mmCIF file of C-alpha atoms in Angstrom:
data_model
loop_
_atom_site.group_PDB
_atom_site.id
_atom_site.type_symbol
_atom_site.label_atom_id
_atom_site.label_comp_id
_atom_site.label_asym_id
_atom_site.label_seq_id
_atom_site.Cartn_x
_atom_site.Cartn_y
_atom_site.Cartn_z
ATOM 1 C CA SER A 1415 98.043 92.314 106.189
ATOM 2 C CA GLN A 1416 96.842 95.717 107.545
ATOM 3 C CA GLN A 1417 92.802 96.115 107.824
ATOM 4 C CA GLY A 1418 92.484 99.529 109.223
ATOM 5 C CA GLU A 1419 92.788 102.231 106.608
ATOM 6 C CA GLU A 1420 93.279 105.948 107.694
ATOM 7 C CA ASP A 1421 92.632 108.823 105.766
ATOM 8 C CA PRO A 1422 94.038 111.186 104.577
ATOM 9 C CA GLN A 1423 97.520 109.739 104.278
ATOM 10 C CA ALA A 1424 98.986 113.200 105.101
ATOM 11 C CA LEU A 1425 97.643 116.255 106.549
ATOM 12 C CA SER A 1426 99.066 119.565 106.988
ATOM 13 C CA ILE A 1427 97.304 122.518 109.069
ATOM 14 C CA GLN A 1428 98.018 125.651 110.812
ATOM 15 C CA GLU A 1429 98.582 125.924 114.621
ATOM 16 C CA GLY A 1430 95.076 126.441 116.280
ATOM 17 C CA GLU A 1431 93.154 124.867 113.588
ATOM 18 C CA ASN A 1432 91.355 121.304 114.298
ATOM 19 C CA ALA A 1433 92.658 118.320 112.713
ATOM 20 C CA THR A 1434 90.250 115.542 111.626
ATOM 21 C CA MET A 1435 91.663 111.808 110.861
ATOM 22 C CA ASN A 1436 89.339 109.066 109.578
ATOM 23 C CA CYS A 1437 89.668 105.559 109.942
ATOM 24 C CA SER A 1438 87.783 102.307 108.290
ATOM 25 C CA TYR A 1439 87.994 98.966 108.978
ATOM 26 C CA LYS A 1440 86.480 95.512 107.659
ATOM 27 C CA THR A 1441 85.729 93.190 110.456
ATOM 28 C CA SER A 1442 83.959 93.470 113.618
ATOM 29 C CA ILE A 1443 85.946 94.967 116.743
ATOM 30 C CA ASN A 1444 85.935 94.776 120.677
ATOM 31 C CA ASN A 1445 87.403 98.178 120.575
ATOM 32 C CA LEU A 1446 89.027 100.725 118.454
ATOM 33 C CA GLN A 1447 92.212 102.617 119.635
ATOM 34 C CA TRP A 1448 94.335 105.391 118.324
ATOM 35 C CA TYR A 1449 98.018 105.721 118.960
ATOM 36 C CA ARG A 1450 100.491 108.653 118.055
ATOM 37 C CA GLN A 1451 104.133 107.938 117.120
ATOM 38 C CA ASN A 1452 106.675 110.437 116.966
ATOM 39 C CA SER A 1453 109.538 110.146 114.618
ATOM 40 C CA GLY A 1454 111.760 107.272 115.662
ATOM 41 C CA ARG A 1455 110.026 106.404 118.690
ATOM 42 C CA GLY A 1456 107.426 104.055 120.075
ATOM 43 C CA LEU A 1457 103.621 104.370 119.846
ATOM 44 C CA VAL A 1458 101.768 106.269 122.679
ATOM 45 C CA HIS A 1459 98.210 105.513 123.414
ATOM 46 C CA LEU A 1460 95.899 108.097 122.973
ATOM 47 C CA ILE A 1461 92.272 106.848 123.236
ATOM 48 C CA LEU A 1462 90.103 103.517 123.381
ATOM 49 C CA ILE A 1463 86.411 103.391 122.309
ATOM 50 C CA ARG A 1464 84.589 100.376 122.812
ATOM 51 C CA SER A 1465 82.322 98.970 120.407
ATOM 52 C CA ASN A 1466 79.117 100.009 122.246
ATOM 53 C CA GLU A 1467 80.370 103.580 122.707
ATOM 54 C CA ARG A 1468 79.679 106.233 119.922
ATOM 55 C CA GLU A 1469 81.868 109.120 121.360
ATOM 56 C CA LYS A 1470 84.496 109.531 123.865
ATOM 57 C CA HIS A 1471 86.608 112.704 124.851
ATOM 58 C CA SER A 1472 90.023 113.078 126.246
ATOM 59 C CA GLY A 1473 91.325 116.745 126.729
ATOM 60 C CA ARG A 1474 91.547 118.038 123.114
ATOM 61 C CA LEU A 1475 90.783 114.602 121.521
ATOM 62 C CA ARG A 1476 87.562 113.584 120.676
ATOM 63 C CA VAL A 1477 86.950 110.033 118.945
ATOM 64 C CA THR A 1478 83.596 108.734 117.173
ATOM 65 C CA LEU A 1479 82.791 105.241 116.255
ATOM 66 C CA ASP A 1480 80.245 104.237 113.912
ATOM 67 C CA THR A 1481 80.009 100.330 113.899
ATOM 68 C CA SER A 1482 77.121 100.359 111.242
ATOM 69 C CA LYS A 1483 79.722 102.317 108.595
ATOM 70 C CA LYS A 1484 82.728 100.533 110.311
ATOM 71 C CA SER A 1485 84.558 103.700 110.600
ATOM 72 C CA SER A 1486 85.814 105.949 113.308
ATOM 73 C CA SER A 1487 87.169 109.609 113.368
ATOM 74 C CA LEU A 1488 89.915 111.394 115.778
ATOM 75 C CA LEU A 1489 89.623 115.056 115.970
ATOM 76 C CA ILE A 1490 92.317 117.081 117.667
ATOM 77 C CA THR A 1491 91.053 120.526 118.411
ATOM 78 C CA ALA A 1492 93.212 123.566 118.596
ATOM 79 C CA SER A 1493 96.111 121.879 117.361
ATOM 80 C CA ARG A 1494 99.819 122.553 118.546
ATOM 81 C CA ALA A 1495 103.168 122.193 116.657
ATOM 82 C CA ALA A 1496 103.763 119.454 119.293
ATOM 83 C CA ASP A 1497 101.079 117.491 117.850
ATOM 84 C CA THR A 1498 103.230 116.723 114.898
ATOM 85 C CA ALA A 1499 103.337 113.060 114.514
ATOM 86 C CA SER A 1500 102.110 110.015 112.778
ATOM 87 C CA TYR A 1501 98.526 108.886 114.003
ATOM 88 C CA PHE A 1502 97.418 105.278 113.705
ATOM 89 C CA CYS A 1503 93.883 103.280 114.340
ATOM 90 C CA ALA A 1504 94.250 100.179 115.596
ATOM 91 C CA ARG A 1505 91.189 97.570 115.783
ATOM 92 C CA SER A 1506 91.339 95.186 118.708
ATOM 93 C CA GLY A 1507 88.980 92.096 117.842
ATOM 94 C CA ALA A 1508 88.223 88.879 120.124
ATOM 95 C CA ASN A 1509 91.930 87.802 119.746
ATOM 96 C CA SER A 1510 93.596 90.658 121.561
ATOM 97 C CA LYS A 1511 96.000 91.535 118.926
ATOM 98 C CA LEU A 1512 95.876 95.077 117.409
ATOM 99 C CA THR A 1513 95.519 95.541 113.682
ATOM 100 C CA PHE A 1514 96.763 98.819 112.605
ATOM 101 C CA GLY A 1515 96.305 100.923 109.340
ATOM 102 C CA LYS A 1516 99.012 102.654 107.786
ATOM 103 C CA GLY A 1517 98.908 105.675 109.636
ATOM 104 C CA ILE A 1518 98.208 109.369 109.221
ATOM 105 C CA THR A 1519 101.224 112.008 108.998
ATOM 106 C CA LEU A 1520 100.096 115.129 110.575
ATOM 107 C CA SER A 1521 102.159 118.449 110.193
ATOM 108 C CA VAL A 1522 101.307 121.518 112.118
ATOM 109 C CA ARG A 1523 102.653 124.434 111.160
ATOM 110 C CA PRO A 1524 103.860 127.202 113.815
ATOM 111 C CA GLY B 1294 106.696 103.655 137.063
ATOM 112 C CA ALA B 1295 108.848 102.270 134.492
ATOM 113 C CA GLY B 1296 107.516 101.553 131.132
ATOM 114 C CA VAL B 1297 108.242 98.956 128.621
ATOM 115 C CA SER B 1298 111.857 98.914 127.687
ATOM 116 C CA GLN B 1299 113.709 97.188 124.806
ATOM 117 C CA SER B 1300 117.167 96.385 124.197
ATOM 118 C CA PRO B 1301 119.171 96.830 122.156
ATOM 119 C CA ARG B 1302 117.847 100.033 120.769
ATOM 120 C CA TYR B 1303 119.560 99.285 117.232
ATOM 121 C CA LYS B 1304 121.147 96.239 115.787
ATOM 122 C CA VAL B 1305 123.231 95.881 112.751
ATOM 123 C CA ALA B 1306 123.410 92.157 111.491
ATOM 124 C CA LYS B 1307 125.073 90.686 108.606
ATOM 125 C CA ARG B 1308 122.733 88.666 106.575
ATOM 126 C CA GLY B 1309 122.805 85.046 108.123
ATOM 127 C CA GLN B 1310 123.553 86.178 111.468
ATOM 128 C CA ASP B 1311 121.125 85.129 114.440
ATOM 129 C CA VAL B 1312 119.624 88.196 116.530
ATOM 130 C CA ALA B 1313 118.101 88.171 119.852
ATOM 131 C CA LEU B 1314 115.590 91.138 120.957
ATOM 132 C CA ARG B 1315 114.822 91.650 124.515
ATOM 133 C CA CYS B 1316 111.489 93.113 125.803
ATOM 134 C CA ASP B 1317 110.909 93.986 129.486
ATOM 135 C CA PRO B 1318 107.389 94.683 130.300
ATOM 136 C CA ILE B 1319 105.778 96.941 132.686
ATOM 137 C CA SER B 1320 105.705 94.871 135.732
ATOM 138 C CA GLY B 1321 102.574 92.721 136.535
ATOM 139 C CA HIS B 1322 101.418 92.985 133.049
ATOM 140 C CA VAL B 1323 100.049 89.963 132.088
ATOM 141 C CA SER B 1324 100.017 90.331 128.130
ATOM 142 C CA LEU B 1325 103.132 90.731 125.790
ATOM 143 C CA PHE B 1326 102.745 91.292 122.493
ATOM 144 C CA TRP B 1327 105.583 91.708 119.485
ATOM 145 C CA TYR B 1328 104.773 93.747 116.469
ATOM 146 C CA GLN B 1329 107.127 94.411 113.211
ATOM 147 C CA GLN B 1330 107.067 97.938 111.695
ATOM 148 C CA ALA B 1331 108.384 98.452 108.350
ATOM 149 C CA LEU B 1332 109.531 101.861 107.155
ATOM 150 C CA GLY B 1333 106.530 104.141 106.457
ATOM 151 C CA GLN B 1334 103.945 101.235 107.532
ATOM 152 C CA GLY B 1335 101.890 100.656 110.665
ATOM 153 C CA PRO B 1336 102.996 97.954 112.829
ATOM 154 C CA GLU B 1337 102.242 94.295 112.152
ATOM 155 C CA PHE B 1338 101.122 91.664 114.694
ATOM 156 C CA LEU B 1339 103.833 88.999 115.136
ATOM 157 C CA THR B 1340 102.779 86.916 118.250
ATOM 158 C CA TYR B 1341 101.139 87.371 121.826
ATOM 159 C CA PHE B 1342 102.044 85.909 125.289
ATOM 160 C CA GLN B 1343 99.870 85.599 128.341
ATOM 161 C CA ASN B 1344 102.009 84.938 131.114
ATOM 162 C CA GLU B 1345 104.308 82.456 129.719
ATOM 163 C CA ALA B 1346 101.921 80.890 127.072
ATOM 164 C CA GLN B 1347 102.492 81.715 123.569
ATOM 165 C CA LEU B 1348 98.815 82.066 122.633
ATOM 166 C CA ASP B 1349 99.184 83.228 118.984
ATOM 167 C CA LYS B 1350 102.175 83.244 116.945
ATOM 168 C CA SER B 1351 99.908 83.325 113.649
ATOM 169 C CA GLY B 1352 102.004 86.712 112.557
ATOM 170 C CA LEU B 1353 105.496 85.226 112.646
ATOM 171 C CA PRO B 1354 106.602 85.405 108.901
ATOM 172 C CA SER B 1355 108.604 82.221 108.998
ATOM 173 C CA ASP B 1356 110.303 79.462 111.113
ATOM 174 C CA ARG B 1357 113.276 81.676 111.375
ATOM 175 C CA PHE B 1358 111.306 83.800 113.964
ATOM 176 C CA PHE B 1359 111.105 82.402 117.371
ATOM 177 C CA ALA B 1360 109.635 84.229 120.917
ATOM 178 C CA GLU B 1361 109.626 82.875 124.199
ATOM 179 C CA ARG B 1362 108.775 84.123 127.750
ATOM 180 C CA PRO B 1363 109.876 81.574 129.928
ATOM 181 C CA GLU B 1364 108.879 83.059 133.323
ATOM 182 C CA GLY B 1365 106.041 85.187 132.392
ATOM 183 C CA SER B 1366 107.856 88.528 132.222
ATOM 184 C CA VAL B 1367 110.925 89.168 130.014
ATOM 185 C CA SER B 1368 110.315 88.350 126.479
ATOM 186 C CA THR B 1369 113.043 87.751 123.780
ATOM 187 C CA LEU B 1370 112.416 87.575 119.931
ATOM 188 C CA LYS B 1371 115.055 85.571 118.113
ATOM 189 C CA ILE B 1372 115.592 85.475 114.535
ATOM 190 C CA GLN B 1373 117.779 83.038 112.822
ATOM 191 C CA ARG B 1374 119.626 83.512 109.832
ATOM 192 C CA THR B 1375 118.640 87.181 109.075
ATOM 193 C CA GLN B 1376 117.681 88.344 105.719
ATOM 194 C CA GLN B 1377 117.235 91.828 104.280
ATOM 195 C CA GLU B 1378 113.660 91.733 104.490
ATOM 196 C CA ASP B 1379 113.799 91.263 108.167
ATOM 197 C CA SER B 1380 115.126 94.945 108.400
ATOM 198 C CA ALA B 1381 112.326 96.819 110.361
ATOM 199 C CA VAL B 1382 111.509 98.221 113.885
ATOM 200 C CA TYR B 1383 110.653 95.541 116.273
ATOM 201 C CA LEU B 1384 108.137 96.872 118.796
ATOM 202 C CA CYS B 1385 107.153 95.296 122.110
ATOM 203 C CA ALA B 1386 104.131 96.003 124.257
ATOM 204 C CA SER B 1387 102.519 94.864 127.151
ATOM 205 C CA ARG B 1388 98.895 95.048 128.772
ATOM 206 C CA ALA B 1389 97.349 94.616 131.897
ATOM 207 C CA ARG B 1390 94.557 91.703 132.104
ATOM 208 C CA GLY B 1391 91.615 92.773 130.259
ATOM 209 C CA PRO B 1392 90.813 94.336 126.684
ATOM 210 C CA TYR B 1393 92.756 97.560 127.432
ATOM 211 C CA GLU B 1394 95.102 99.804 125.951
ATOM 212 C CA GLN B 1395 98.777 98.618 124.934
ATOM 213 C CA TYR B 1396 101.833 99.948 126.037
ATOM 214 C CA PHE B 1397 104.654 99.995 123.493
ATOM 215 C CA GLY B 1398 108.413 100.174 124.372
ATOM 216 C CA PRO B 1399 110.592 102.349 122.091
ATOM 217 C CA GLY B 1400 111.352 99.573 119.581
ATOM 218 C CA THR B 1401 114.684 97.876 118.366
ATOM 219 C CA ARG B 1402 115.513 99.161 114.867
ATOM 220 C CA LEU B 1403 117.320 95.896 113.013
ATOM 221 C CA THR B 1404 118.850 96.736 109.921
ATOM 222 C CA VAL B 1405 120.397 93.457 107.983
ATOM 223 C CA THR B 1406 123.331 94.204 105.616
#
């Protein structure tokens, strides 16, 4: 079963706008990771945030984590058409495996 | 350096056939994971190796699924007597020692007819 839930399920924005995606989870975590998947391809790791961190940046990406609310958000600033993909959050617990949500489909219109 | 590779990339099997899917992890990566991704869904965990030891196989859906990593490097996921519900993309990932990110291969798309 998938314990990470993302919202919205789908997001369509204009190039240059910011995209915010949210993820909630149910059990405790060691870290939370965000991945991108282009159609028909494997997953690409974007960013990892540890349970004792609240915010992390990587280029145009900003991730926040609120362990009290069991939620995380991924912000992509100044979006580009190439950002069009599915985005997944994945919870990593004590047992090393990743538990993924169903994903968010982001479409960035040129 | 080379990433995670998987073969074959596509596999069509008739129901009842056995299949074997191969994963070549990043050299030196201790941990190896297998996931199953159904269409429109996120990946779901199948099994996990640390070196040659299979530490968690709780996600394998039935005893028709078997995975091995005999020398702590290449891994094979075998599915016996395939069923239509086995149709999915099978993803392999490897990770260096520690709680770090996983690096995914391109996946094997299995279609059972």
